[in-house]
Amino acid sequence: MDEDTANTGDDSSVGGNASSTRTDEPTPADADGLTDTEPTEFTSTDATSADDTDVDVDPENYGRDRSTTDVDLDGMVFDDETDDSKGLFDDLLSGEPIFENKEVLRPSYTPHELPHRNDQINQMATILVSALRGETPSNILIYGKTGTGKTASAKFVSQELESTSQKYDVPCEVEYINCEVTDTQYRVLAQLANKFIETNQDRIASDLERYRDLRSTASDDPAALDRSAFADLDDLDDRIATLEADADEMEEVPMTGWPTDRVYSTFFDAVDYRERVVVIMLDEIDKLVEKSGDDTLYNLSRMNSELDNSRISIMGISNDLKFTDFLDPRVKSSLGEEEIVFPPYDANQLRDILQHRADIAFKADALTDDVIPLCAAFAAQEHGDARRALDLLRTAGELAERSQAEIVGEKHVRQAQDKIELDRVVEVVRTLPTQSKIVLFAVILLEKNGVHNINTGEVFNIYKRLCEEIDADVLTQRRVTDLISELDMLGIVNAVVVSKGRYGRTKEMGLSVPVEETEAVLLSDSRLGDIENAQPFVQARFDN
Ligand code: ADP
Ligand code: MG
């Protein structure tokens, strides 16, 4: 990806603002490309940059050299000719930029090198090479926790497979589907059907073009047919007519509305339209099974026995090691013909991965020596998640940039870790079910009133009051205890069971997340937001 795209990317933070500043002095950030992206308009700020030579200035109004003194206004506004009035973005753009190409640190970037994944990549290639020999590769299941490089490796292998198949002109195609997005049988089959219809149509269009050319040459010079597969012009005309009819017949599947078996048979016909080996990559396959069961996999895995011309092979990728427990045994054995495990990265491996990316992403010497090891160490604690490591590094760079530091240091990594952790908490809390939110709110109210070692009974009492306040169902204390355990597992509260001697046992807990931010997220929920002034009635409970 080039610098251009990097600067106009989706990011709204510092780097992404370069285009807003294009009327000012050129800066490193807008040096490339941006200056020719829009016609120069004259706004009042252009007066401050009248020495931009590439600006086609109307001499009557704006072409004044501001060093001349014949215009009073100039003399007033620019009494010091080196004074460039500072705009909103000037400070942010001054100083050396830290990033060379920030896109390289985003999840959407596919690296060309994947250190520490050679074994897995070779295993995949060894299985998939059959496709290039016209044989059907075994189905593959890939497992590993998030951020262990599954998607990146699979995409890398699929690019290599397709480019090699083009090189040797063997009919092999790879289709990648992310089942977190495409999460029902209908959508998976429709997406596949439409992709194959598209490749079929492209193929038909290019064949037709060739045959029509041949047709026109041959009508003048029948000898042209001698070198072709066609006996005579009629034969050629038949072929052209058949292709035209095929092209007309292929109807795209709408995104909803057809019965599933029609979608399936459309997909089936589209794949079988010509001879080829097709590898279907189903990424996040566990999400598909969780959401819509294993019908899709069942249907796909038994297709080969019915296809005449083509063969399909399935590569499933799962973050959940246990997801095959939910599969029909036939699907399970068919899908798991080959299994490849992606183990978590350790801190040293994460360092290598980060170092490779940092070399392209940052300006030379933009990082102190401890930045990469620290990012790697933090991410190693997060089950060896390379995505987390890259996020940390990028966020650290952004925070450094925002504070106008010259160079990214350990401090920025720690700030980045806090920021990412807080973002995670906010997201988890925001998506909690209402009942859990009420329980959590009760804990927060107690904590804000200085209660330490909060016990379940105390939480339950406040919880009941809150439920009455917003007309929510009141769960039993037992259920509330369960919800507290869930909050504990999510790392939002920290609960321990304590023995009260002959009074039995109780849970005591405290909040593990920042009070203010968490409370704000809870109150942004429309139902909890209705709670007005919770403070007094909590207070009242302590007073009496
Ligand atoms: P998964 O699919 O297992 O959740 P990804 O393949 O999406 O993980 O990897 C997460 C991020 O880490 C991506 O940005 C990816 O490019 C990067 N990454 C993972 N493994 C490597 C590696 N070995 N080398 C370079 N980058 C990697
Ligand atoms: Mg993935």
PDB file of N, CA, C and O and ligand atoms in Angstrom, residues 105-111 113-117 144-153 283-284 317 319 342 345 353 356-357 385-387 390, ligand 1:
ATOM      1  N   LEU A 105       0.400  -1.662  10.032  1.00  0.00           N
ATOM      2  CA  LEU A 105       0.105  -2.186  11.362  1.00  0.00           C
ATOM      3  C   LEU A 105      -1.369  -2.530  11.542  1.00  0.00           C
ATOM      4  O   LEU A 105      -1.789  -2.949  12.606  1.00  0.00           O
ATOM      5  N   ARG A 106      -2.145  -2.331  10.498  1.00  0.00           N
ATOM      6  CA  ARG A 106      -3.573  -2.621  10.634  1.00  0.00           C
ATOM      7  C   ARG A 106      -3.867  -4.080  10.297  1.00  0.00           C
ATOM      8  O   ARG A 106      -3.172  -4.695   9.504  1.00  0.00           O
ATOM      9  N   PRO A 107      -4.974  -4.597  10.884  1.00  0.00           N
ATOM     10  CA  PRO A 107      -5.320  -5.999  10.628  1.00  0.00           C
ATOM     11  C   PRO A 107      -5.611  -6.280   9.147  1.00  0.00           C
ATOM     12  O   PRO A 107      -5.442  -7.402   8.685  1.00  0.00           O
ATOM     13  N   SER A 108      -6.016  -5.264   8.405  1.00  0.00           N
ATOM     14  CA  SER A 108      -6.386  -5.498   7.010  1.00  0.00           C
ATOM     15  C   SER A 108      -5.169  -5.726   6.112  1.00  0.00           C
ATOM     16  O   SER A 108      -5.303  -6.199   4.991  1.00  0.00           O
ATOM     17  N   TYR A 109      -3.989  -5.395   6.616  1.00  0.00           N
ATOM     18  CA  TYR A 109      -2.781  -5.551   5.797  1.00  0.00           C
ATOM     19  C   TYR A 109      -2.347  -7.018   5.781  1.00  0.00           C
ATOM     20  O   TYR A 109      -2.280  -7.657   6.823  1.00  0.00           O
ATOM     21  N   THR A 110      -2.097  -7.544   4.603  1.00  0.00           N
ATOM     22  CA  THR A 110      -1.600  -8.920   4.523  1.00  0.00           C
ATOM     23  C   THR A 110      -0.088  -8.890   4.328  1.00  0.00           C
ATOM     24  O   THR A 110       0.391  -8.442   3.295  1.00  0.00           O
ATOM     25  N   PRO A 111       0.656  -9.334   5.345  1.00  0.00           N
ATOM     26  CA  PRO A 111       2.114  -9.266   5.233  1.00  0.00           C
ATOM     27  C   PRO A 111       2.629 -10.267   4.198  1.00  0.00           C
ATOM     28  O   PRO A 111       1.996 -11.279   3.944  1.00  0.00           O
ATOM     29  N   GLU A 113       5.545 -11.642   4.510  1.00  0.00           N
ATOM     30  CA  GLU A 113       6.344 -12.610   5.252  1.00  0.00           C
ATOM     31  C   GLU A 113       5.619 -12.941   6.538  1.00  0.00           C
ATOM     32  O   GLU A 113       5.122 -12.047   7.217  1.00  0.00           O
ATOM     33  N   LEU A 114       5.581 -14.201   6.887  1.00  0.00           N
ATOM     34  CA  LEU A 114       4.933 -14.599   8.130  1.00  0.00           C
ATOM     35  C   LEU A 114       5.915 -15.419   8.967  1.00  0.00           C
ATOM     36  O   LEU A 114       5.899 -16.649   8.948  1.00  0.00           O
ATOM     37  N   PRO A 115       6.766 -14.707   9.720  1.00  0.00           N
ATOM     38  CA  PRO A 115       7.753 -15.432  10.526  1.00  0.00           C
ATOM     39  C   PRO A 115       7.055 -16.393  11.493  1.00  0.00           C
ATOM     40  O   PRO A 115       5.970 -16.083  11.988  1.00  0.00           O
ATOM     41  N   HIS A 116       7.667 -17.504  11.745  1.00  0.00           N
ATOM     42  CA  HIS A 116       7.183 -18.514  12.705  1.00  0.00           C
ATOM     43  C   HIS A 116       5.904 -19.215  12.279  1.00  0.00           C
ATOM     44  O   HIS A 116       5.230 -19.821  13.107  1.00  0.00           O
ATOM     45  N   ARG A 117       5.580 -19.114  11.009  1.00  0.00           N
ATOM     46  CA  ARG A 117       4.435 -19.890  10.537  1.00  0.00           C
ATOM     47  C   ARG A 117       4.816 -20.791   9.363  1.00  0.00           C
ATOM     48  O   ARG A 117       3.946 -21.286   8.658  1.00  0.00           O
ATOM     49  N   GLY A 144      -6.861 -22.515  16.169  1.00  0.00           N
ATOM     50  CA  GLY A 144      -5.907 -21.694  16.914  1.00  0.00           C
ATOM     51  C   GLY A 144      -6.638 -20.503  17.499  1.00  0.00           C
ATOM     52  O   GLY A 144      -7.658 -20.073  16.963  1.00  0.00           O
ATOM     53  N   LYS A 145      -6.106 -19.966  18.582  1.00  0.00           N
ATOM     54  CA  LYS A 145      -6.757 -18.813  19.204  1.00  0.00           C
ATOM     55  C   LYS A 145      -6.647 -17.587  18.303  1.00  0.00           C
ATOM     56  O   LYS A 145      -5.872 -17.587  17.345  1.00  0.00           O
ATOM     57  N   THR A 146      -7.402 -16.559  18.642  1.00  0.00           N
ATOM     58  CA  THR A 146      -7.354 -15.350  17.813  1.00  0.00           C
ATOM     59  C   THR A 146      -5.939 -14.772  17.812  1.00  0.00           C
ATOM     60  O   THR A 146      -5.229 -14.848  18.804  1.00  0.00           O
ATOM     61  N   GLY A 147      -5.584 -14.224  16.658  1.00  0.00           N
ATOM     62  CA  GLY A 147      -4.294 -13.556  16.558  1.00  0.00           C
ATOM     63  C   GLY A 147      -3.118 -14.491  16.411  1.00  0.00           C
ATOM     64  O   GLY A 147      -1.972 -14.086  16.598  1.00  0.00           O
ATOM     65  N   THR A 148      -3.352 -15.760  16.069  1.00  0.00           N
ATOM     66  CA  THR A 148      -2.229 -16.673  15.882  1.00  0.00           C
ATOM     67  C   THR A 148      -1.846 -16.807  14.411  1.00  0.00           C
ATOM     68  O   THR A 148      -1.097 -17.717  14.048  1.00  0.00           O
ATOM     69  N   GLY A 149      -2.401 -15.943  13.567  1.00  0.00           N
ATOM     70  CA  GLY A 149      -1.953 -15.905  12.173  1.00  0.00           C
ATOM     71  C   GLY A 149      -2.697 -16.848  11.231  1.00  0.00           C
ATOM     72  O   GLY A 149      -2.231 -17.097  10.120  1.00  0.00           O
ATOM     73  N   LYS A 150      -3.854 -17.333  11.651  1.00  0.00           N
ATOM     74  CA  LYS A 150      -4.585 -18.280  10.795  1.00  0.00           C
ATOM     75  C   LYS A 150      -5.046 -17.626   9.495  1.00  0.00           C
ATOM     76  O   LYS A 150      -4.789 -18.124   8.400  1.00  0.00           O
ATOM     77  N   THR A 151      -5.753 -16.502   9.635  1.00  0.00           N
ATOM     78  CA  THR A 151      -6.283 -15.844   8.438  1.00  0.00           C
ATOM     79  C   THR A 151      -5.153 -15.377   7.530  1.00  0.00           C
ATOM     80  O   THR A 151      -5.186 -15.595   6.315  1.00  0.00           O
ATOM     81  N   ALA A 152      -4.142 -14.765   8.126  1.00  0.00           N
ATOM     82  CA  ALA A 152      -3.025 -14.261   7.312  1.00  0.00           C
ATOM     83  C   ALA A 152      -2.351 -15.406   6.562  1.00  0.00           C
ATOM     84  O   ALA A 152      -2.051 -15.288   5.371  1.00  0.00           O
ATOM     85  N   SER A 153      -2.133 -16.536   7.235  1.00  0.00           N
ATOM     86  CA  SER A 153      -1.470 -17.663   6.579  1.00  0.00           C
ATOM     87  C   SER A 153      -2.355 -18.256   5.482  1.00  0.00           C
ATOM     88  O   SER A 153      -1.878 -18.572   4.398  1.00  0.00           O
ATOM     89  N   ASP A 283     -13.540 -19.104   6.825  1.00  0.00           N
ATOM     90  CA  ASP A 283     -12.871 -18.545   8.002  1.00  0.00           C
ATOM     91  C   ASP A 283     -13.919 -18.287   9.080  1.00  0.00           C
ATOM     92  O   ASP A 283     -15.066 -17.989   8.766  1.00  0.00           O
ATOM     93  N   GLU A 284     -13.517 -18.385  10.319  1.00  0.00           N
ATOM     94  CA  GLU A 284     -14.437 -18.232  11.460  1.00  0.00           C
ATOM     95  C   GLU A 284     -15.609 -19.194  11.319  1.00  0.00           C
ATOM     96  O   GLU A 284     -16.765 -18.839  11.569  1.00  0.00           O
ATOM     97  N   ILE A 317     -11.579 -22.730   9.148  1.00  0.00           N
ATOM     98  CA  ILE A 317     -10.675 -22.103  10.118  1.00  0.00           C
ATOM     99  C   ILE A 317     -11.477 -21.734  11.362  1.00  0.00           C
ATOM    100  O   ILE A 317     -12.509 -21.072  11.251  1.00  0.00           O
ATOM    101  N   ASN A 319     -11.514 -20.461  15.598  1.00  0.00           N
ATOM    102  CA  ASN A 319     -10.853 -19.949  16.800  1.00  0.00           C
ATOM    103  C   ASN A 319     -11.164 -20.839  17.992  1.00  0.00           C
ATOM    104  O   ASN A 319     -10.526 -20.744  19.023  1.00  0.00           O
ATOM    105  N   PHE A 342      -2.530 -23.976  15.060  1.00  0.00           N
ATOM    106  CA  PHE A 342      -1.708 -22.777  15.172  1.00  0.00           C
ATOM    107  C   PHE A 342      -1.523 -22.456  16.650  1.00  0.00           C
ATOM    108  O   PHE A 342      -2.425 -21.930  17.287  1.00  0.00           O
ATOM    109  N   TYR A 345       1.753 -17.526  19.918  1.00  0.00           N
ATOM    110  CA  TYR A 345       3.144 -17.072  19.818  1.00  0.00           C
ATOM    111  C   TYR A 345       3.681 -16.802  21.213  1.00  0.00           C
ATOM    112  O   TYR A 345       2.952 -16.363  22.093  1.00  0.00           O
ATOM    113  N   ILE A 353       7.855 -10.765  14.828  1.00  0.00           N
ATOM    114  CA  ILE A 353       6.729 -10.334  13.989  1.00  0.00           C
ATOM    115  C   ILE A 353       6.628  -8.814  14.013  1.00  0.00           C
ATOM    116  O   ILE A 353       6.504  -8.156  12.981  1.00  0.00           O
ATOM    117  N   HIS A 356       9.544  -7.037  12.080  1.00  0.00           N
ATOM    118  CA  HIS A 356       9.339  -7.034  10.625  1.00  0.00           C
ATOM    119  C   HIS A 356       8.387  -5.927  10.199  1.00  0.00           C
ATOM    120  O   HIS A 356       8.622  -5.220   9.230  1.00  0.00           O
ATOM    121  N   ARG A 357       7.294  -5.813  10.943  1.00  0.00           N
ATOM    122  CA  ARG A 357       6.285  -4.830  10.563  1.00  0.00           C
ATOM    123  C   ARG A 357       6.751  -3.423  10.894  1.00  0.00           C
ATOM    124  O   ARG A 357       6.500  -2.475  10.146  1.00  0.00           O
ATOM    125  N   ASP A 385      -1.260 -13.190  21.289  1.00  0.00           N
ATOM    126  CA  ASP A 385      -2.095 -12.657  20.220  1.00  0.00           C
ATOM    127  C   ASP A 385      -1.314 -11.605  19.406  1.00  0.00           C
ATOM    128  O   ASP A 385      -1.015 -10.524  19.898  1.00  0.00           O
ATOM    129  N   ALA A 386      -1.000 -11.941  18.152  1.00  0.00           N
ATOM    130  CA  ALA A 386      -0.226 -11.009  17.323  1.00  0.00           C
ATOM    131  C   ALA A 386      -1.052  -9.774  16.978  1.00  0.00           C
ATOM    132  O   ALA A 386      -0.502  -8.683  16.803  1.00  0.00           O
ATOM    133  N   ARG A 387      -2.370  -9.944  16.893  1.00  0.00           N
ATOM    134  CA  ARG A 387      -3.203  -8.789  16.587  1.00  0.00           C
ATOM    135  C   ARG A 387      -3.090  -7.766  17.707  1.00  0.00           C
ATOM    136  O   ARG A 387      -2.947  -6.563  17.479  1.00  0.00           O
ATOM    137  N   LEU A 390       0.240  -5.951  17.553  1.00  0.00           N
ATOM    138  CA  LEU A 390       0.271  -4.917  16.514  1.00  0.00           C
ATOM    139  C   LEU A 390      -0.585  -3.708  16.892  1.00  0.00           C
ATOM    140  O   LEU A 390      -0.214  -2.565  16.636  1.00  0.00           O
TER     141      LEU A 390
HETATM  142  P1  ADP B   1      -6.163 -15.102  13.343  1.00  0.00           P
HETATM  143  O1  ADP B   1      -6.846 -15.272  12.035  1.00  0.00           O
HETATM  144  O2  ADP B   1      -5.480 -16.338  13.832  1.00  0.00           O
HETATM  145  O3  ADP B   1      -7.046 -14.502  14.404  1.00  0.00           O
HETATM  146  P2  ADP B   1      -4.616 -13.174  11.914  1.00  0.00           P
HETATM  147  O4  ADP B   1      -4.078 -14.004  10.813  1.00  0.00           O
HETATM  148  O5  ADP B   1      -5.761 -12.285  11.586  1.00  0.00           O
HETATM  149  O6  ADP B   1      -4.977 -14.071  13.168  1.00  0.00           O
HETATM  150  O7  ADP B   1      -3.414 -12.324  12.524  1.00  0.00           O
HETATM  151  C1  ADP B   1      -3.634 -11.192  13.336  1.00  0.00           C
HETATM  152  C2  ADP B   1      -2.681 -10.097  12.951  1.00  0.00           C
HETATM  153  O8  ADP B   1      -1.349 -10.484  13.206  1.00  0.00           O
HETATM  154  C3  ADP B   1      -2.739  -9.766  11.478  1.00  0.00           C
HETATM  155  O9  ADP B   1      -2.519  -8.386  11.338  1.00  0.00           O
HETATM  156  C4  ADP B   1      -1.594 -10.558  10.896  1.00  0.00           C
HETATM  157  O10 ADP B   1      -1.108  -9.926   9.745  1.00  0.00           O
HETATM  158  C5  ADP B   1      -0.586 -10.541  12.021  1.00  0.00           C
HETATM  159  N1  ADP B   1       0.211 -11.747  12.064  1.00  0.00           N
HETATM  160  C6  ADP B   1      -0.139 -12.925  12.617  1.00  0.00           C
HETATM  161  N2  ADP B   1       0.850 -13.821  12.507  1.00  0.00           N
HETATM  162  C7  ADP B   1       1.862 -13.199  11.873  1.00  0.00           C
HETATM  163  C8  ADP B   1       3.180 -13.587  11.481  1.00  0.00           C
HETATM  164  N3  ADP B   1       3.649 -14.815  11.722  1.00  0.00           N
HETATM  165  N4  ADP B   1       3.942 -12.666  10.863  1.00  0.00           N
HETATM  166  C9  ADP B   1       3.483 -11.433  10.622  1.00  0.00           C
HETATM  167  N5  ADP B   1       2.271 -10.996  10.966  1.00  0.00           N
HETATM  168  C10 ADP B   1       1.458 -11.866  11.593  1.00  0.00           C
END
